[in-house]
């Protein structure tokens, strides 16, 4: 059986080398394994140029575990978080705040719009009790790219803390800790770094992290405790996802061989452009305006044709070797196609060709996707 190409934003298609790294077992106390953990932390820190000023704290679990750990640790229990919302992952941050009993305010936007730094500026001006702003960089629900640099400048000017869910952008879209002031940037192994899923990490400003002892109401998701234990012992506090760590180490090596962030970002941008152009040629419209589209995942309007049905479409495309992603919008029917992962330049044109074949087979007039 040939493995399908995942055009999904994590889990995604990984390389043979990355998967082969999981063929051996590691003891969690073993010094060779702990050296890998140390290496990963250093390399991730280097991606944001945070050496000397920031700390990379890995965390077991999917990406959300790390977002929850960041909110629960960086925000004091009597803190107040402002969450601008323009999609599903922003809503998830808001839900985390509510669940953990952190005071929450939101700024709401339509899902095809970016967050406005001026609105955040006004909100921080108006409400001095807001201690932190938590934003999603690339909102994977639609693929929209929020203006992180401008937002960070506003938050810094007000002297509040900034927590960034950069899950689907980290490693492909630049976040430079020397230029952008943040308390925490959160990402995970199985997205643009092209590792396998199973762990996340938080890059925290050391000064901010050092002041968080006792903030967390969770034992397992206490970043400060995880950090301190790792510093003292080089080990993870609780059982590490050893195979995931070994795979991420290999994935990071390939990341650097490829040319790091610039090369990875350029490859995804090429994928994104080929995808949008190829689908446009089939008459399928993308949901976002090009100016706010991140080169990570693209939301497309479903064909406005009675012969179209996502489940059938999905199964037929899957049978031809490609895994797509359902849409996440409630108002309009869409589907999503990821631009990230380890597949060659043939990956996207191949997927577009298959989608065209499947539309023909289903009797879908793709050109009927018109407004
Ligand atoms: C993938 C992702 C997450 C984490 O989702 P998990 O399912 O917990 O891995 C969080 N935020 C964004 C923007 C993401 O793309």
CSV table of N, CA and C in Angstrom, one decimal, residues 23 29 32 35 56 69 75 107 134 138 149 163 183 207 212 245 291 298 325 349:
chain,number,residue,atom,x,y,z
A,23,UNK,N,12.4,4.2,14.5
A,23,UNK,CA,12.5,2.7,14.5
A,23,UNK,C,13.3,2.2,15.7
A,29,UNK,N,15.7,8.2,30.7
A,29,UNK,CA,16.8,8.7,31.6
A,29,UNK,C,18.1,8.7,30.9
A,32,UNK,N,22.0,9.9,26.1
A,32,UNK,CA,21.9,10.1,24.6
A,32,UNK,C,20.5,10.7,24.3
A,35,UNK,N,20.4,14.3,25.5
A,35,UNK,CA,21.1,15.2,24.6
A,35,UNK,C,20.3,15.6,23.4
A,56,UNK,N,13.2,27.6,25.4
A,56,UNK,CA,12.3,26.7,24.7
A,56,UNK,C,12.0,25.6,25.7
A,69,UNK,N,-0.9,25.2,28.4
A,69,UNK,CA,0.2,25.4,29.3
A,69,UNK,C,0.7,26.8,29.3
A,75,UNK,N,-0.1,33.6,32.4
A,75,UNK,CA,-1.2,34.5,32.9
A,75,UNK,C,-1.4,34.2,34.4
A,107,UNK,N,-12.3,40.4,21.1
A,107,UNK,CA,-12.6,41.4,20.0
A,107,UNK,C,-13.0,40.5,18.8
A,134,UNK,N,-3.7,37.5,23.7
A,134,UNK,CA,-3.3,36.2,23.1
A,134,UNK,C,-3.9,36.1,21.7
A,138,UNK,N,-1.1,32.4,12.2
A,138,UNK,CA,-1.9,31.9,11.1
A,138,UNK,C,-3.1,31.2,11.6
A,149,UNK,N,3.5,41.4,13.7
A,149,UNK,CA,4.5,42.4,14.0
A,149,UNK,C,3.8,43.7,14.6
A,163,UNK,N,1.0,36.5,24.1
A,163,UNK,CA,1.1,35.1,23.9
A,163,UNK,C,0.6,34.8,22.5
A,183,UNK,N,5.8,37.3,25.2
A,183,UNK,CA,6.1,36.5,26.4
A,183,UNK,C,6.2,35.0,26.0
A,207,UNK,N,12.8,36.3,31.2
A,207,UNK,CA,12.4,37.2,32.3
A,207,UNK,C,10.9,36.9,32.7
A,212,UNK,N,6.8,33.3,36.7
A,212,UNK,CA,5.5,32.6,36.6
A,212,UNK,C,5.3,31.5,37.7
A,245,UNK,N,10.2,12.8,19.8
A,245,UNK,CA,11.4,13.7,20.0
A,245,UNK,C,12.5,13.3,19.0
A,291,UNK,N,-4.3,38.9,-0.3
A,291,UNK,CA,-3.4,39.7,0.5
A,291,UNK,C,-3.4,39.3,2.0
A,298,UNK,N,-5.3,26.5,2.4
A,298,UNK,CA,-6.2,27.4,1.6
A,298,UNK,C,-7.6,26.8,1.7
A,325,UNK,N,-9.0,18.2,3.6
A,325,UNK,CA,-9.4,18.6,4.9
A,325,UNK,C,-10.8,19.2,4.7
A,349,UNK,N,0.4,20.0,-8.0
A,349,UNK,CA,-0.2,19.8,-9.3
A,349,UNK,C,-0.9,18.4,-9.4
